mmCIF file of C-alpha atoms in Angstrom:
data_model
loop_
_atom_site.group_PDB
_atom_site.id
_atom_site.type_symbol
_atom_site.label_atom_id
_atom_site.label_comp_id
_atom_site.label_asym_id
_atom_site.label_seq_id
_atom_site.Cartn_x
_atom_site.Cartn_y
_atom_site.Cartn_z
ATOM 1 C CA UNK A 15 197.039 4.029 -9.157
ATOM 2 C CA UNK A 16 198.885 2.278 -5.943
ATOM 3 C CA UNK A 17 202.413 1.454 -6.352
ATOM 4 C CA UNK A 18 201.367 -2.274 -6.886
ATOM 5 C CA UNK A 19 199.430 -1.615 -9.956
ATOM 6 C CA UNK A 20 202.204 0.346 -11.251
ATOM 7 C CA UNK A 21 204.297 -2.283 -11.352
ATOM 8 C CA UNK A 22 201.758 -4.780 -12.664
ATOM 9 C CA UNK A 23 201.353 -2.271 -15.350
ATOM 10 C CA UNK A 24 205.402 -1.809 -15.890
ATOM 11 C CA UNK A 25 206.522 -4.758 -15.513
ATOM 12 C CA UNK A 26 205.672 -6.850 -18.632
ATOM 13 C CA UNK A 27 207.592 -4.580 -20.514
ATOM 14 C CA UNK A 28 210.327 -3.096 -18.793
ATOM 15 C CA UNK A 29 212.884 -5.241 -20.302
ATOM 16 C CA UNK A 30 212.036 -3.705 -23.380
ATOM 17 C CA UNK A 31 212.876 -0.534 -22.240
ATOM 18 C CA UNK A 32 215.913 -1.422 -20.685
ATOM 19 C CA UNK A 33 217.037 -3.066 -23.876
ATOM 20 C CA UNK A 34 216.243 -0.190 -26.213
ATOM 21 C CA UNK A 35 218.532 2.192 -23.640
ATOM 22 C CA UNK A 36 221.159 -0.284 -23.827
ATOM 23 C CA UNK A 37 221.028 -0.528 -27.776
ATOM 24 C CA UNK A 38 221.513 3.260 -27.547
ATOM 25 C CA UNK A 39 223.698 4.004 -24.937
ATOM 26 C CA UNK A 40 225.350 0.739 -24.753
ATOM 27 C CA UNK A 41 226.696 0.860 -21.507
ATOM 28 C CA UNK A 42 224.905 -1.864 -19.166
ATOM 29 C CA UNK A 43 224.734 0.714 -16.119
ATOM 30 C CA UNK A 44 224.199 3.438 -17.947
ATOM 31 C CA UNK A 45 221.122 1.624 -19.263
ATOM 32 C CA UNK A 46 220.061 0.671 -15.914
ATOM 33 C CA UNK A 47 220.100 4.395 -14.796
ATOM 34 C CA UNK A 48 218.303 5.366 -17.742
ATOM 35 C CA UNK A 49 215.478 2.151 -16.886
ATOM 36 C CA UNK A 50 215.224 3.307 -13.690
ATOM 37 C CA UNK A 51 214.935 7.020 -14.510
ATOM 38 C CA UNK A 52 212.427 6.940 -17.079
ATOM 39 C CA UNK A 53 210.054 4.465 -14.880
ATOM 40 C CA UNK A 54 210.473 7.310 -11.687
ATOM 41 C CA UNK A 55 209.529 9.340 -14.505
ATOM 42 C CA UNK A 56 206.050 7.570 -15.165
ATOM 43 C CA UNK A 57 205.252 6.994 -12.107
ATOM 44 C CA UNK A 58 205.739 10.762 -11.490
ATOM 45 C CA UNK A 59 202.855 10.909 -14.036
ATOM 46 C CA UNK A 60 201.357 8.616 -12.742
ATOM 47 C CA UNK A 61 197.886 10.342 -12.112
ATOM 48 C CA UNK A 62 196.974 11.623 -15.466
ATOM 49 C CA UNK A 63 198.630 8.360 -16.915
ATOM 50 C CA UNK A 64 195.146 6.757 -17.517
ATOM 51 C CA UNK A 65 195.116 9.550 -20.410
ATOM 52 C CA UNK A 66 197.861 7.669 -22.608
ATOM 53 C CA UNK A 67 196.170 4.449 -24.475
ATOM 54 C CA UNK A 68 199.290 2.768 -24.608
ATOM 55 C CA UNK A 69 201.330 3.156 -21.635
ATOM 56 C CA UNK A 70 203.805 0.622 -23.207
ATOM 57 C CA UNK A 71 204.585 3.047 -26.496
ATOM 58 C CA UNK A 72 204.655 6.351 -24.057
ATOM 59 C CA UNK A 73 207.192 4.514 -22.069
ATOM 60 C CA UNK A 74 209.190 3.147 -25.116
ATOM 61 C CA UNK A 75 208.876 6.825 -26.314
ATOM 62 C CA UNK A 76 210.290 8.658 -23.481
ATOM 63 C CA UNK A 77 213.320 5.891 -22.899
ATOM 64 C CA UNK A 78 213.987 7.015 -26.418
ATOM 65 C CA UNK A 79 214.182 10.863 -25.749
ATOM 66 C CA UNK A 80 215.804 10.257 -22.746
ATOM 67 C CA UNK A 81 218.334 8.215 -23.960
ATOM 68 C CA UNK A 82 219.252 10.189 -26.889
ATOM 69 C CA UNK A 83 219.142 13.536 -24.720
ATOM 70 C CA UNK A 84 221.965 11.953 -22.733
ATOM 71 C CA UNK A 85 224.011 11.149 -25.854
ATOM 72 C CA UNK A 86 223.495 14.528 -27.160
ATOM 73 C CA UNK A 87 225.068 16.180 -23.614
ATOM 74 C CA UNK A 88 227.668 13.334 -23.747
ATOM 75 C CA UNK A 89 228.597 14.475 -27.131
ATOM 76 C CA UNK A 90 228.103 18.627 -26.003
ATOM 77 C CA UNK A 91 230.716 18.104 -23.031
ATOM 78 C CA UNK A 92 233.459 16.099 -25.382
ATOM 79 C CA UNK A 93 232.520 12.833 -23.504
ATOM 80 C CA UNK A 94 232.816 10.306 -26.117
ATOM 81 C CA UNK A 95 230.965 7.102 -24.950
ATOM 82 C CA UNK A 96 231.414 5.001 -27.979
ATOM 83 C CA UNK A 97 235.115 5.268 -28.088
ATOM 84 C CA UNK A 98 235.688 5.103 -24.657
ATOM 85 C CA UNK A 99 234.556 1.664 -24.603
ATOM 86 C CA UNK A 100 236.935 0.750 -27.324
ATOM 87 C CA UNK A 101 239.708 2.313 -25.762
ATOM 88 C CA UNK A 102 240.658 -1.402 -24.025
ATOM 89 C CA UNK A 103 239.520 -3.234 -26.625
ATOM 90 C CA UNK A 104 243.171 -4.514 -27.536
ATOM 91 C CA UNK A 105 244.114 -4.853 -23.879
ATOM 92 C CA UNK A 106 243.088 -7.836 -22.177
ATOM 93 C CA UNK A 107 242.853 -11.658 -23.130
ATOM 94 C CA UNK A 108 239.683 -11.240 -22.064
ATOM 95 C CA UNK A 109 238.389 -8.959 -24.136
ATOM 96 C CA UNK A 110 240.205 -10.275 -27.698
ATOM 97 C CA UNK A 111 238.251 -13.614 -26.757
ATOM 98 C CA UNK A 112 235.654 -11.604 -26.640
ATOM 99 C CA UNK A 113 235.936 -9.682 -29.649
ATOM 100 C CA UNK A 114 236.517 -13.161 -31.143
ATOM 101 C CA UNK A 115 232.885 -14.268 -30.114
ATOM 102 C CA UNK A 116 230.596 -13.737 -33.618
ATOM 103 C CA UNK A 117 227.862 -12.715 -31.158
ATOM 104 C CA UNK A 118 229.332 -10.256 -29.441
ATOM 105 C CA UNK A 119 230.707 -8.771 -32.841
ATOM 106 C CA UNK A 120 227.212 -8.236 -34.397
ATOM 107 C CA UNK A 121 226.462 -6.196 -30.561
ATOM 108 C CA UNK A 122 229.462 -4.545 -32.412
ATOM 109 C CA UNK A 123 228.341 -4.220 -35.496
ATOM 110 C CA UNK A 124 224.753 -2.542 -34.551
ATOM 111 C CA UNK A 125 226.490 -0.103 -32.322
ATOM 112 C CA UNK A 126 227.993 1.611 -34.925
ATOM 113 C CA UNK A 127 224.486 2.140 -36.813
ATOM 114 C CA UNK A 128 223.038 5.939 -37.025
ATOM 115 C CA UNK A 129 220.830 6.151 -33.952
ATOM 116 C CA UNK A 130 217.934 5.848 -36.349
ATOM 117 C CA UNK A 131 219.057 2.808 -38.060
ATOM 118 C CA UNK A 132 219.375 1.002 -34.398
ATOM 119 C CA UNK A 133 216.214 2.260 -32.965
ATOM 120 C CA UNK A 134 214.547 0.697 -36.113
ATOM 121 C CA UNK A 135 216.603 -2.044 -36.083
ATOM 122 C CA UNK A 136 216.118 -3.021 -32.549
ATOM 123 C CA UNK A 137 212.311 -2.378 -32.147
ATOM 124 C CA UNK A 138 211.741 -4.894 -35.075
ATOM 125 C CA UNK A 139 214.345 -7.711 -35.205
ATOM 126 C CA UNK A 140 214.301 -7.543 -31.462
ATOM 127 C CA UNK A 141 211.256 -6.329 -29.803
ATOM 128 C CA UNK A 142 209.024 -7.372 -32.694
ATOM 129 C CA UNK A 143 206.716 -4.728 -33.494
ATOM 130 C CA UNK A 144 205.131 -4.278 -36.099
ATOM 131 C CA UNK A 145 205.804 -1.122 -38.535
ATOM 132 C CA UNK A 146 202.879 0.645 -37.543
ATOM 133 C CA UNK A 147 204.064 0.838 -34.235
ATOM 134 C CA UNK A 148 207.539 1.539 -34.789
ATOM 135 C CA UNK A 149 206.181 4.389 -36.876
ATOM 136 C CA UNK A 150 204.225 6.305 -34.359
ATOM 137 C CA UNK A 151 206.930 5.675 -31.550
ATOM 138 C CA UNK A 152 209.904 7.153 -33.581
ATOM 139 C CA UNK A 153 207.361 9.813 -35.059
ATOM 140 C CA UNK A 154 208.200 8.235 -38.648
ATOM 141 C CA UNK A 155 205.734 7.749 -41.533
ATOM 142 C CA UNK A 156 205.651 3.649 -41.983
ATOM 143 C CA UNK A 157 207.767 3.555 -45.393
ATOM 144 C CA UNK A 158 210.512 5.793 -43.685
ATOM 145 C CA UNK A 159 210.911 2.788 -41.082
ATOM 146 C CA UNK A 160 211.092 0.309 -43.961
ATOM 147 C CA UNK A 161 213.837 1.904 -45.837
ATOM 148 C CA UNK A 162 215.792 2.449 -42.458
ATOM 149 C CA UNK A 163 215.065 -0.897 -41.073
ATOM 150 C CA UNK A 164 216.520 -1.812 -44.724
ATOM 151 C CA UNK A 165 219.417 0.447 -44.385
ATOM 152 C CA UNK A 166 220.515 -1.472 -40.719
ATOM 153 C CA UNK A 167 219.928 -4.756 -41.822
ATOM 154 C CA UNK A 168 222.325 -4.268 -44.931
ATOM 155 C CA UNK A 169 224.905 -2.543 -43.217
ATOM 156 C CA UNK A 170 224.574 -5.255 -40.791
ATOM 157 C CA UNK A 171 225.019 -7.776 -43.482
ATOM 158 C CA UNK A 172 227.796 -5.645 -44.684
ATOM 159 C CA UNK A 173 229.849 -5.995 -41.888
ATOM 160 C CA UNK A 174 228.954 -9.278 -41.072
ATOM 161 C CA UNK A 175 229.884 -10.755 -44.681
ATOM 162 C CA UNK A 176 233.374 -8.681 -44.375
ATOM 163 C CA UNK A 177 234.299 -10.657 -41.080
ATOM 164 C CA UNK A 178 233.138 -13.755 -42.611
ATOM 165 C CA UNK A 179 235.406 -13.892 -45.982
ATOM 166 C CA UNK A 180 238.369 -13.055 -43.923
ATOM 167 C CA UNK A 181 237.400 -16.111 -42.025
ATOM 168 C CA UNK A 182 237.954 -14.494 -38.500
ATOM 169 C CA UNK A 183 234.622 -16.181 -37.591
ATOM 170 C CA UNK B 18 213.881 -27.363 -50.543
ATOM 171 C CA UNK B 19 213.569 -25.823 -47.074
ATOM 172 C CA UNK B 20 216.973 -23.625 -48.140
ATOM 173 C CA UNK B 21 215.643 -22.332 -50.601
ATOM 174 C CA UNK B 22 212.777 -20.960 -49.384
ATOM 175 C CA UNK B 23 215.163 -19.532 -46.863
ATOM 176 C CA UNK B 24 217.286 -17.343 -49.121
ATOM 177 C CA UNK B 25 214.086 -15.996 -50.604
ATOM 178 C CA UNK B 26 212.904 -14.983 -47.336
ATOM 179 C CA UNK B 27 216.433 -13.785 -46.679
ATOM 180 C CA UNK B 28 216.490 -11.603 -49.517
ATOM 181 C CA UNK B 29 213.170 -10.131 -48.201
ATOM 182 C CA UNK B 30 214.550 -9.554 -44.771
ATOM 183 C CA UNK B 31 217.392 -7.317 -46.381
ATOM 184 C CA UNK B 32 214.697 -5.595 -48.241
ATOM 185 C CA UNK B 33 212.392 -4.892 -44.822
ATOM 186 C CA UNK B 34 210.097 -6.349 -46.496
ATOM 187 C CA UNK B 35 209.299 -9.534 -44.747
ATOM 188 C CA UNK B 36 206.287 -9.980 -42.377
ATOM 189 C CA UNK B 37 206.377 -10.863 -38.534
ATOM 190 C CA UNK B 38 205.684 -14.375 -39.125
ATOM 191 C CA UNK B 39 208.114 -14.957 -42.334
ATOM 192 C CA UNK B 40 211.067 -13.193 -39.650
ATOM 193 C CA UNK B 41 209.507 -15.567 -36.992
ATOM 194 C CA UNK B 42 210.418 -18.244 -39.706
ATOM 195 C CA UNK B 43 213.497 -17.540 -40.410
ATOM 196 C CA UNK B 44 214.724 -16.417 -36.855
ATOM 197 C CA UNK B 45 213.234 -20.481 -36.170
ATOM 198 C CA UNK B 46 215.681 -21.917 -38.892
ATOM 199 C CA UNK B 47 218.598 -20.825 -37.728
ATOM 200 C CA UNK B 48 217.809 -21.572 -34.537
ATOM 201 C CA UNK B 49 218.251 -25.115 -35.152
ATOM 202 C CA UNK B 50 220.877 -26.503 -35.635
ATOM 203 C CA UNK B 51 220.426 -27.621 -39.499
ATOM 204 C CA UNK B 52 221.900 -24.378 -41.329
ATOM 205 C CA UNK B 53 223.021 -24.963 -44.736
ATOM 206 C CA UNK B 54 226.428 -24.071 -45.677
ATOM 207 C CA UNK B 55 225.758 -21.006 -47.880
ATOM 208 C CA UNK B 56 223.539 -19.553 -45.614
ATOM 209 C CA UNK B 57 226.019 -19.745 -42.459
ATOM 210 C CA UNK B 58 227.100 -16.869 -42.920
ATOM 211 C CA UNK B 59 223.966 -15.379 -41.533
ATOM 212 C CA UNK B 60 223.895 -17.507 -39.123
ATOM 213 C CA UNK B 61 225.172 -15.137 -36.257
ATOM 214 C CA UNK B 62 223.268 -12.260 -37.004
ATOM 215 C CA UNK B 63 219.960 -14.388 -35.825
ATOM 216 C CA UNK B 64 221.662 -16.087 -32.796
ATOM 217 C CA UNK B 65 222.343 -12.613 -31.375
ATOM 218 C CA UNK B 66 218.854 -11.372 -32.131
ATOM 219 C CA UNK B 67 216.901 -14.151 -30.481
ATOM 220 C CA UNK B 68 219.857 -13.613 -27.544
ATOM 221 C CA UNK B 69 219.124 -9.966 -27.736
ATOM 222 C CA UNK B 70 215.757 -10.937 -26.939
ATOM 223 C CA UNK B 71 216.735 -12.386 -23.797
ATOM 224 C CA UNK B 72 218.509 -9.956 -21.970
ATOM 225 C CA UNK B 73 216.283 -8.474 -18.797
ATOM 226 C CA UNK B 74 216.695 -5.254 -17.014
ATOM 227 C CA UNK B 75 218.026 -6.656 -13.474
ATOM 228 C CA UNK B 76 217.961 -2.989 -11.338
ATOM 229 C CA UNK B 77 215.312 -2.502 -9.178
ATOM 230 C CA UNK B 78 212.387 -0.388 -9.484
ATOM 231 C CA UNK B 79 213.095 2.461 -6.191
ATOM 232 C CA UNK B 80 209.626 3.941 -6.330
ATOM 233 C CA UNK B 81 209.642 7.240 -4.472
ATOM 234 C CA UNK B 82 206.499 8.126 -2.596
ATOM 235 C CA UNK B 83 204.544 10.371 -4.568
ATOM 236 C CA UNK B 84 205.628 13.970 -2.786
ATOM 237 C CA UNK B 85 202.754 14.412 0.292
ATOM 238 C CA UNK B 86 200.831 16.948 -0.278
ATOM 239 C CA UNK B 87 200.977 19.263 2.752
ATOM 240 C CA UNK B 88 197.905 21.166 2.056
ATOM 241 C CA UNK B 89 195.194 18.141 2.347
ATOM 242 C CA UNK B 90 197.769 17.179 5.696
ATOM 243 C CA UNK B 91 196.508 20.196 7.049
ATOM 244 C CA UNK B 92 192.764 19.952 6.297
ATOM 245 C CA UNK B 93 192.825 16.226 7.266
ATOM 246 C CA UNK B 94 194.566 17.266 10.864
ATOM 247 C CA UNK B 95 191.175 19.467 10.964
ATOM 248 C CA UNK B 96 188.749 17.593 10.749
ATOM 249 C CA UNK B 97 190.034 15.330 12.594
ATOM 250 C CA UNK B 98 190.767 17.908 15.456
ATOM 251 C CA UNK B 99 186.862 19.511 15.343
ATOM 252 C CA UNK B 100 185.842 15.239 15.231
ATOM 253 C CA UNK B 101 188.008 14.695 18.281
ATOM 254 C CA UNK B 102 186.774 17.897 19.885
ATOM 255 C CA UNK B 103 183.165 17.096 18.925
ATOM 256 C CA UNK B 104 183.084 14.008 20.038
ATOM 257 C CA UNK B 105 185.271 14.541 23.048
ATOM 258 C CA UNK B 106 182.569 16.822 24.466
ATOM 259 C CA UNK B 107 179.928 14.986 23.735
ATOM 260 C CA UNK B 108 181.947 11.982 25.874
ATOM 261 C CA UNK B 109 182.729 14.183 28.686
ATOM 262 C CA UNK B 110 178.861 15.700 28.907
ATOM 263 C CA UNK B 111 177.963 11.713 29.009
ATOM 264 C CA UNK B 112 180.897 11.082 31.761
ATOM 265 C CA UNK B 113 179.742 13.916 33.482
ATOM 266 C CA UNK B 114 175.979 12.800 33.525
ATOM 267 C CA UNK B 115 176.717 9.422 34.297
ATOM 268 C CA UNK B 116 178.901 10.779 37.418
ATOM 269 C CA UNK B 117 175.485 12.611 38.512
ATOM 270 C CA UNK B 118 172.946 9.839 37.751
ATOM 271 C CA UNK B 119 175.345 7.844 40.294
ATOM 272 C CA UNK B 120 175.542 10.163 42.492
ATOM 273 C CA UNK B 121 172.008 11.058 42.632
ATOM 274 C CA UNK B 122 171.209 6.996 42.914
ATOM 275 C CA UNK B 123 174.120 7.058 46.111
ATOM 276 C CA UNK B 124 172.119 9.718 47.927
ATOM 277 C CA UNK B 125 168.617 7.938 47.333
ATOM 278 C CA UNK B 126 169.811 4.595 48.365
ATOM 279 C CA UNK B 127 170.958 6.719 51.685
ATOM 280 C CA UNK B 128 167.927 8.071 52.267
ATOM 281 C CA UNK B 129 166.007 5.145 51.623
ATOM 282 C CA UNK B 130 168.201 3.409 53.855
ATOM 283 C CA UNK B 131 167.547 6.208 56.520
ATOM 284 C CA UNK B 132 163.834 6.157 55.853
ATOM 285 C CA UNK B 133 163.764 2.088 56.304
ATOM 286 C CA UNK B 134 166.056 2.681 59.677
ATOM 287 C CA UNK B 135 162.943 5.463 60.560
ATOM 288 C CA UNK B 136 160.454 3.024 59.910
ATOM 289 C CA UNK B 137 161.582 0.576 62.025
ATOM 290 C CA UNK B 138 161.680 2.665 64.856
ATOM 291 C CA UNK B 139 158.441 3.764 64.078
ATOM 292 C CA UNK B 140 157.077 0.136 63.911
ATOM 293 C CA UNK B 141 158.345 -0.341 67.677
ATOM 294 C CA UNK B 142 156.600 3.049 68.693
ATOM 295 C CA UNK B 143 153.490 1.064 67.099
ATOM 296 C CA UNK B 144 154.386 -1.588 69.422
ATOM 297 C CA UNK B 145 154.915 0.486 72.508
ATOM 298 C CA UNK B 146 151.603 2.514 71.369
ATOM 299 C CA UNK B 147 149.639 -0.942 71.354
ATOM 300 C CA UNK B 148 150.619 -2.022 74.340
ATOM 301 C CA UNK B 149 149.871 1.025 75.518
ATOM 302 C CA UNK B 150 146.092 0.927 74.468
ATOM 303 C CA UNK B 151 145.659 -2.532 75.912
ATOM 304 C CA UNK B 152 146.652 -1.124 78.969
ATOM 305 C CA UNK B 153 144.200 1.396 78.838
ATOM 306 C CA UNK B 154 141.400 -1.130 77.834
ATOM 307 C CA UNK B 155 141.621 -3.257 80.454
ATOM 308 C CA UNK B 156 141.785 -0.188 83.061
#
């Protein structure tokens, strides 16, 4: 495969994977690094890559690992990523406007989900597969999705409804 | 009432039990810009999915060369050195021969030349040698 049908054959999807890294690590670069690293990665592969059926899944498969192998380090060495991003939350104008937004709070919301809950979560409401799918790329049997997609959505509403009654929104 | 069939479907969605198409539905309805007051609520969780939808990864793509493979370097620079050699004789034997055929033709076209200059001479001895019979003739 030539470098030009690698990226005919990466390109359609990966947004997706850049969008699942950022769900999970939620930084935007850190995302980016993980995009970038995970397509090197594949192409690396490149030669016995006619062997995987779905090139898409694979890929969506080993963003996953890779992402959640650099959260587990993160967490091993103390580094805290969630929190550090919080740490200026009550700092600028900027930001409280921000916090203010309702969109921006449900990006909130769904980064405090179990990593499970947001992969599931983010693979359905936002990359639209169907549970099938979702099951064989998280290595899940199809009903475990359904009851953790569940589980997201309702601690999603959760939240959501919370913020609304005190009329913040 | 459009509503209504909404909160059913919302109820659903909680549940994961809704289909593609039904969360295609709903993800539609509030969309637009007709949301019904008890369902507003909801309203931003399906703005910032169908705007989660939207973001695109915007790094580039920095494609290393596969790493070369040194040992198939090696055999190509042979065969391409026993082509060059094989053919470079092969040119040289036909330089060579080419250098002799011309060389050969040079020394011909000399010695025809000579051999014409001979002739001619030889054609005035014919002269002399008729003349010289005449002579004798009429003696």
């Amino acid at each position: 495969m030539t470098q030009g049908e690698f990226l005919d054959v990466v390109m359609p999807f990966k947004d997706k994977l850049y969008r699942l890294a950022k769900r999970l690590l939620v930084s935007r670069e850190e995302a980016e690094d993980a995009t970038q690293e995970v397509l090197l990665k594949l192409w690396n592969k490149n030669s016995d890559m006619g062997e995987y059926r779905n090139i898409e899944a694979f890929a969506m498969t080993m963003t996953k690992n890779f992402c959640l192998d650099k959260l587990k380090s993160k967490h091993a060495s103390n580094l805290k990523l969630v929190h550090s991003n919080y740490a200026e939350a009550g700092g600028g104008l900027q930001q409280q406007v921000e916090a203010l937004d309702s969109l921006s709070w449900v990006e909130r919301i769904m980064e405090e989900l179990p990593e499970q809950q947001k992969l599931v979560m983010q693979l359905r409401d936002v990359e639209e597969y169907d549970f099938e799918e979702i099951a064989t790329l998280l290595n899940m049997k199809p009903n475990t999705v359904r009851v953790s997609l569940s589980r997201a959505r309702k601690a999603v509403r959760e939240k959501l409804l919370e913020k609304h009654n005190y009329g913040i929104g | 009432m459009a509503s209504d069939k909404i909160k059913i479907l919302i109820d659903k969605y909680f549940e994961a039990e809704t289909t593609s198409v039904e969360e295609k539905e709903l993800s539609a309805y509030f969309k637009s810009g007709d949301v019904s007051q008890e369902l507003e609520s909801y309203k931003p969780l399906f703005q910032y999915l169908n705007e989660a939808k939207k973001e695109q990864f915007t790094g580039s793509v920095p494609l290393k060369p596969r790493k070369f493979n040194y040992r198939w370097l090696s055999v190509a620079a042979v065969a391409v050195l026993a082509f060059g050699i094989y053919f470079g004789k092969n040119y040289q034997e036909q330089r060579e021969a080419e250098f002799a055929y011309n060389e050969t033709k040079r020394a011909l076209q000399l010695l025809a030349q000579n051999l014409d200059r001979g002739n001619q001479k030889v054609a005035y001895l014919n002269e002399f040698e008729k003349t010289k019979q005449k002579i004798y003739k009429h003696n």
